[in-house]
Amino acid sequence: MSSSTRHALPARGAAQRSTALAGAALAAALLAGCATGPDATWSDPQLAARPLQGARVMVVCEAVDTTLQQVCMDRMVDEATARGLTPVRATQPPPSGRVGQGADAYLGAARAAGATALLLTSVTPDNSRVYQPSPFSLGIGGFSFGGHSGAGVGVSVPIGGGGMASSSGYAANSSFSDTGNGRLLWSARTSTTTTDFNAGMQTMSHTLLEAAEKAGVF
């Protein structure tokens, strides 16, 4: 083996490693694009700095049936507790199937429970039309020809691309209201495309209360 050939081998190995790292970075970037936050948020422009930090809040969930309602309550209570709030459950939760009654229907019970605020979440099926990106495959491999070797990265996208498809998941609308004067402090909507409500509600509760915390509600 000639001296020039011996010196070329490490260079080819470095090129292969560099190509592999570039491919891994590309895959990570594409997967990162799947992360989502709230669909929409709103905050009172006059909101004081963290008015509900450590506050006692009544948690109420509205849903189309009792099971979804209870799962929603469990997830929202757990998430509120993890973020330093003191959640209390409504002694008489709304009858299942009654969704969209609004905060006014529960403010009296929240005051009676000594809560500073009402955290109301309404959960509904979400059959919206969503854009689904084209599936892709990423390949990293080596090749050789004429005594030389190398590496390559390939991204394959099927003909036809993405498109609109029906999504049968869930949507959750949450709001914090001041029990003293009934003023709406903050609200947000998020959704999930999974049909596993337990997993979907865990994700939605985290997304919603993380957004509230970032908005300075508590």
mmCIF file of C-alpha atoms in Angstrom:
data_model
loop_
_atom_site.group_PDB
_atom_site.id
_atom_site.type_symbol
_atom_site.label_atom_id
_atom_site.label_comp_id
_atom_site.label_asym_id
_atom_site.label_seq_id
_atom_site.Cartn_x
_atom_site.Cartn_y
_atom_site.Cartn_z
ATOM 1 C CA MET A 1 0.000 0.000 0.000
ATOM 2 C CA SER A 2 1.447 3.349 -1.011
ATOM 3 C CA SER A 3 2.036 6.184 1.438
ATOM 4 C CA SER A 4 -0.646 8.301 -0.271
ATOM 5 C CA THR A 5 -3.200 5.494 0.090
ATOM 6 C CA ARG A 6 -2.388 5.023 3.805
ATOM 7 C CA HIS A 7 -2.954 8.734 4.436
ATOM 8 C CA ALA A 8 -6.230 8.753 2.422
ATOM 9 C CA LEU A 9 -7.967 6.094 4.555
ATOM 10 C CA PRO A 10 -8.386 8.254 7.703
ATOM 11 C CA ALA A 11 -9.731 11.055 5.543
ATOM 12 C CA ARG A 12 -12.381 8.770 4.061
ATOM 13 C CA GLY A 13 -13.310 7.558 7.571
ATOM 14 C CA ALA A 14 -13.717 11.119 8.755
ATOM 15 C CA ALA A 15 -15.908 11.887 5.754
ATOM 16 C CA GLN A 16 -18.134 8.912 6.552
ATOM 17 C CA ARG A 17 -18.499 10.008 10.184
ATOM 18 C CA SER A 18 -19.262 13.568 9.110
ATOM 19 C CA THR A 19 -21.915 12.367 6.666
ATOM 20 C CA ALA A 20 -23.517 10.139 9.296
ATOM 21 C CA LEU A 21 -23.675 13.020 11.795
ATOM 22 C CA ALA A 22 -25.232 15.272 9.166
ATOM 23 C CA GLY A 23 -27.892 12.651 8.475
ATOM 24 C CA ALA A 24 -28.670 12.261 12.180
ATOM 25 C CA ALA A 25 -28.986 16.037 12.528
ATOM 26 C CA LEU A 26 -31.397 16.111 9.575
ATOM 27 C CA ALA A 27 -33.553 13.401 11.120
ATOM 28 C CA ALA A 28 -33.634 15.228 14.470
ATOM 29 C CA ALA A 29 -34.660 18.462 12.779
ATOM 30 C CA LEU A 30 -37.495 16.766 10.909
ATOM 31 C CA LEU A 31 -38.766 15.072 14.065
ATOM 32 C CA ALA A 32 -38.573 18.325 16.027
ATOM 33 C CA GLY A 33 -41.072 19.796 13.595
ATOM 34 C CA CYS A 34 -43.706 17.430 15.045
ATOM 35 C CA ALA A 35 -43.725 19.202 18.430
ATOM 36 C CA THR A 36 -46.842 21.286 19.073
ATOM 37 C CA GLY A 37 -48.070 23.826 21.619
ATOM 38 C CA PRO A 38 -51.474 25.408 22.257
ATOM 39 C CA ASP A 39 -53.622 26.066 19.188
ATOM 40 C CA ALA A 40 -54.491 29.516 20.575
ATOM 41 C CA THR A 41 -54.071 31.507 23.804
ATOM 42 C CA TRP A 42 -55.465 34.721 25.276
ATOM 43 C CA SER A 43 -54.521 36.735 28.377
ATOM 44 C CA ASP A 44 -56.150 39.743 30.015
ATOM 45 C CA PRO A 45 -54.038 42.767 29.004
ATOM 46 C CA GLN A 46 -54.412 44.058 32.577
ATOM 47 C CA LEU A 47 -53.176 40.789 34.111
ATOM 48 C CA ALA A 48 -50.963 41.459 37.138
ATOM 49 C CA ALA A 49 -47.689 39.580 37.561
ATOM 50 C CA ARG A 50 -48.478 35.993 38.607
ATOM 51 C CA PRO A 51 -51.743 36.751 40.456
ATOM 52 C CA LEU A 52 -52.467 33.069 41.138
ATOM 53 C CA GLN A 53 -49.033 31.916 42.280
ATOM 54 C CA GLY A 54 -49.646 29.250 44.950
ATOM 55 C CA ALA A 55 -53.378 30.030 44.893
ATOM 56 C CA ARG A 56 -56.264 27.769 45.793
ATOM 57 C CA VAL A 57 -58.179 27.037 42.574
ATOM 58 C CA MET A 58 -61.308 25.029 41.928
ATOM 59 C CA VAL A 59 -60.892 22.570 39.067
ATOM 60 C CA VAL A 60 -63.940 21.777 36.948
ATOM 61 C CA CYS A 61 -64.091 19.639 33.801
ATOM 62 C CA GLU A 62 -66.895 19.433 31.274
ATOM 63 C CA ALA A 63 -66.998 16.450 28.903
ATOM 64 C CA VAL A 64 -69.409 14.378 26.862
ATOM 65 C CA ASP A 65 -69.381 11.477 29.341
ATOM 66 C CA THR A 66 -68.435 10.686 32.943
ATOM 67 C CA THR A 67 -65.233 8.768 32.167
ATOM 68 C CA LEU A 68 -63.726 11.557 30.065
ATOM 69 C CA GLN A 69 -64.777 14.052 32.721
ATOM 70 C CA GLN A 70 -63.033 12.154 35.531
ATOM 71 C CA VAL A 71 -59.857 11.583 33.522
ATOM 72 C CA CYS A 72 -59.789 15.293 32.702
ATOM 73 C CA MET A 73 -60.187 16.162 36.392
ATOM 74 C CA ASP A 74 -57.382 13.821 37.454
ATOM 75 C CA ARG A 75 -54.954 15.156 34.854
ATOM 76 C CA MET A 76 -55.726 18.836 35.472
ATOM 77 C CA VAL A 77 -55.473 18.416 39.272
ATOM 78 C CA ASP A 78 -52.147 16.586 38.963
ATOM 79 C CA GLU A 79 -50.717 19.214 36.606
ATOM 80 C CA ALA A 80 -51.941 22.116 38.781
ATOM 81 C CA THR A 81 -50.396 20.519 41.884
ATOM 82 C CA ALA A 82 -47.084 19.975 40.080
ATOM 83 C CA ARG A 83 -46.975 23.697 39.258
ATOM 84 C CA GLY A 84 -47.466 24.900 42.831
ATOM 85 C CA LEU A 85 -51.221 25.556 42.817
ATOM 86 C CA THR A 86 -53.618 24.168 45.431
ATOM 87 C CA PRO A 87 -56.434 22.552 43.449
ATOM 88 C CA VAL A 88 -59.799 21.601 44.930
ATOM 89 C CA ARG A 89 -62.419 19.524 43.162
ATOM 90 C CA ALA A 90 -65.985 20.630 42.771
ATOM 91 C CA THR A 91 -68.198 18.824 45.287
ATOM 92 C CA GLN A 92 -70.883 18.560 42.606
ATOM 93 C CA PRO A 93 -69.212 18.210 39.176
ATOM 94 C CA PRO A 94 -71.342 19.188 36.188
ATOM 95 C CA PRO A 95 -73.540 16.441 34.731
ATOM 96 C CA SER A 96 -71.803 14.644 31.880
ATOM 97 C CA GLY A 97 -72.790 15.873 28.450
ATOM 98 C CA ARG A 98 -73.134 19.505 29.498
ATOM 99 C CA VAL A 99 -70.249 21.219 27.758
ATOM 100 C CA GLY A 100 -69.870 24.952 27.254
ATOM 101 C CA GLN A 101 -71.889 26.294 30.195
ATOM 102 C CA GLY A 102 -69.230 28.903 30.919
ATOM 103 C CA ALA A 103 -67.475 29.980 34.098
ATOM 104 C CA ASP A 104 -70.539 31.752 35.544
ATOM 105 C CA ALA A 105 -72.147 28.362 36.204
ATOM 106 C CA TYR A 106 -69.373 27.411 38.650
ATOM 107 C CA LEU A 107 -68.138 30.646 40.223
ATOM 108 C CA GLY A 108 -70.558 30.405 43.152
ATOM 109 C CA ALA A 109 -69.292 26.929 44.090
ATOM 110 C CA ALA A 110 -65.693 28.104 43.719
ATOM 111 C CA ARG A 111 -66.311 31.009 46.116
ATOM 112 C CA ALA A 112 -67.992 28.681 48.600
ATOM 113 C CA ALA A 113 -64.919 26.427 48.497
ATOM 114 C CA GLY A 114 -62.672 29.378 49.303
ATOM 115 C CA ALA A 115 -60.963 29.278 45.918
ATOM 116 C CA THR A 116 -59.267 32.369 44.519
ATOM 117 C CA ALA A 117 -59.865 31.258 40.952
ATOM 118 C CA LEU A 118 -61.781 28.793 38.822
ATOM 119 C CA LEU A 119 -59.919 26.545 36.391
ATOM 120 C CA LEU A 120 -62.520 25.351 33.899
ATOM 121 C CA THR A 121 -61.693 22.865 31.134
ATOM 122 C CA SER A 122 -64.121 21.731 28.436
ATOM 123 C CA VAL A 123 -63.210 18.637 26.441
ATOM 124 C CA THR A 124 -64.830 17.756 23.125
ATOM 125 C CA PRO A 125 -64.120 15.401 20.216
ATOM 126 C CA ASP A 126 -62.050 17.129 17.544
ATOM 127 C CA ASN A 127 -62.884 16.123 13.983
ATOM 128 C CA SER A 128 -61.072 18.989 12.305
ATOM 129 C CA ARG A 129 -59.252 18.682 9.015
ATOM 130 C CA VAL A 130 -55.500 18.641 9.459
ATOM 131 C CA TYR A 131 -52.561 18.643 7.088
ATOM 132 C CA GLN A 132 -50.516 15.481 7.187
ATOM 133 C CA PRO A 133 -46.962 15.851 5.843
ATOM 134 C CA SER A 134 -45.549 13.319 3.453
ATOM 135 C CA PRO A 135 -43.909 10.306 5.079
ATOM 136 C CA PHE A 136 -40.218 10.062 4.436
ATOM 137 C CA SER A 137 -37.391 7.596 4.914
ATOM 138 C CA LEU A 138 -33.830 8.454 5.795
ATOM 139 C CA GLY A 139 -30.957 6.172 4.870
ATOM 140 C CA ILE A 140 -27.269 6.334 5.780
ATOM 141 C CA GLY A 141 -24.998 3.830 4.069
ATOM 142 C CA GLY A 142 -21.634 3.128 2.534
ATOM 143 C CA PHE A 143 -20.563 2.237 -0.969
ATOM 144 C CA SER A 144 -17.421 1.293 -2.824
ATOM 145 C CA PHE A 145 -16.211 1.502 -6.397
ATOM 146 C CA GLY A 146 -12.834 1.172 -8.085
ATOM 147 C CA GLY A 147 -11.049 0.532 -4.786
ATOM 148 C CA HIS A 148 -12.550 3.638 -3.182
ATOM 149 C CA SER A 149 -15.241 3.846 -0.514
ATOM 150 C CA GLY A 150 -17.636 6.512 0.714
ATOM 151 C CA ALA A 151 -20.890 7.200 2.526
ATOM 152 C CA GLY A 152 -24.152 8.825 1.583
ATOM 153 C CA VAL A 153 -27.449 10.053 3.012
ATOM 154 C CA GLY A 154 -30.719 9.544 1.194
ATOM 155 C CA VAL A 155 -34.164 10.996 1.914
ATOM 156 C CA SER A 156 -37.071 9.352 0.122
ATOM 157 C CA VAL A 157 -40.502 10.999 -0.260
ATOM 158 C CA PRO A 158 -43.278 9.025 -1.986
ATOM 159 C CA ILE A 159 -44.982 10.506 -5.039
ATOM 160 C CA GLY A 160 -48.238 12.184 -4.078
ATOM 161 C CA GLY A 161 -46.920 14.070 -1.038
ATOM 162 C CA GLY A 162 -49.056 15.044 1.921
ATOM 163 C CA GLY A 163 -52.591 16.268 2.033
ATOM 164 C CA MET A 164 -55.693 16.930 4.089
ATOM 165 C CA ALA A 165 -57.017 14.122 6.245
ATOM 166 C CA SER A 166 -59.651 13.772 8.949
ATOM 167 C CA SER A 167 -58.342 13.708 12.520
ATOM 168 C CA SER A 168 -60.493 12.039 15.186
ATOM 169 C CA GLY A 169 -58.854 13.271 18.365
ATOM 170 C CA TYR A 170 -59.825 15.607 21.196
ATOM 171 C CA ALA A 171 -59.739 19.321 21.905
ATOM 172 C CA ALA A 172 -59.574 21.033 25.297
ATOM 173 C CA ASN A 173 -60.430 24.636 26.139
ATOM 174 C CA SER A 174 -59.230 25.888 29.533
ATOM 175 C CA SER A 175 -59.646 29.167 31.364
ATOM 176 C CA PHE A 176 -58.777 30.811 34.673
ATOM 177 C CA SER A 177 -61.389 33.172 36.110
ATOM 178 C CA ASP A 178 -61.175 35.360 39.214
ATOM 179 C CA THR A 179 -63.824 34.174 41.681
ATOM 180 C CA GLY A 180 -63.981 37.603 43.322
ATOM 181 C CA ASN A 181 -65.321 39.510 40.321
ATOM 182 C CA GLY A 182 -65.779 36.795 37.684
ATOM 183 C CA ARG A 183 -63.151 38.356 35.410
ATOM 184 C CA LEU A 184 -61.597 36.091 32.799
ATOM 185 C CA LEU A 185 -57.835 36.088 33.330
ATOM 186 C CA TRP A 186 -56.559 33.671 30.699
ATOM 187 C CA SER A 187 -57.785 31.045 28.241
ATOM 188 C CA ALA A 188 -56.282 28.632 25.740
ATOM 189 C CA ARG A 189 -57.182 25.827 23.381
ATOM 190 C CA THR A 190 -55.152 22.760 22.511
ATOM 191 C CA SER A 191 -55.854 19.495 20.729
ATOM 192 C CA THR A 192 -54.489 16.016 20.188
ATOM 193 C CA THR A 193 -54.893 13.588 17.306
ATOM 194 C CA THR A 194 -54.594 10.459 19.442
ATOM 195 C CA THR A 195 -57.686 8.376 20.143
ATOM 196 C CA ASP A 196 -56.163 7.274 23.476
ATOM 197 C CA PHE A 197 -57.845 9.823 25.733
ATOM 198 C CA ASN A 198 -55.750 9.030 28.813
ATOM 199 C CA ALA A 199 -52.528 9.811 26.963
ATOM 200 C CA GLY A 200 -54.087 12.684 25.054
ATOM 201 C CA MET A 201 -55.470 14.377 28.174
ATOM 202 C CA GLN A 202 -52.127 14.072 29.934
ATOM 203 C CA THR A 203 -50.467 15.857 27.025
ATOM 204 C CA MET A 204 -53.190 18.508 26.798
ATOM 205 C CA SER A 205 -53.175 19.264 30.539
ATOM 206 C CA HIS A 206 -49.412 19.738 30.446
ATOM 207 C CA THR A 207 -49.613 21.950 27.361
ATOM 208 C CA LEU A 208 -52.385 24.118 28.805
ATOM 209 C CA LEU A 209 -50.916 24.751 32.245
ATOM 210 C CA GLU A 210 -47.432 25.211 30.860
ATOM 211 C CA ALA A 211 -48.855 27.932 28.597
ATOM 212 C CA ALA A 212 -50.649 29.547 31.568
ATOM 213 C CA GLU A 213 -47.446 29.549 33.592
ATOM 214 C CA LYS A 214 -45.481 31.089 30.724
ATOM 215 C CA ALA A 215 -48.168 33.764 30.373
ATOM 216 C CA GLY A 216 -47.565 34.765 34.005
ATOM 217 C CA VAL A 217 -50.884 33.561 35.447
ATOM 218 C CA PHE A 218 -49.051 31.846 38.321
#
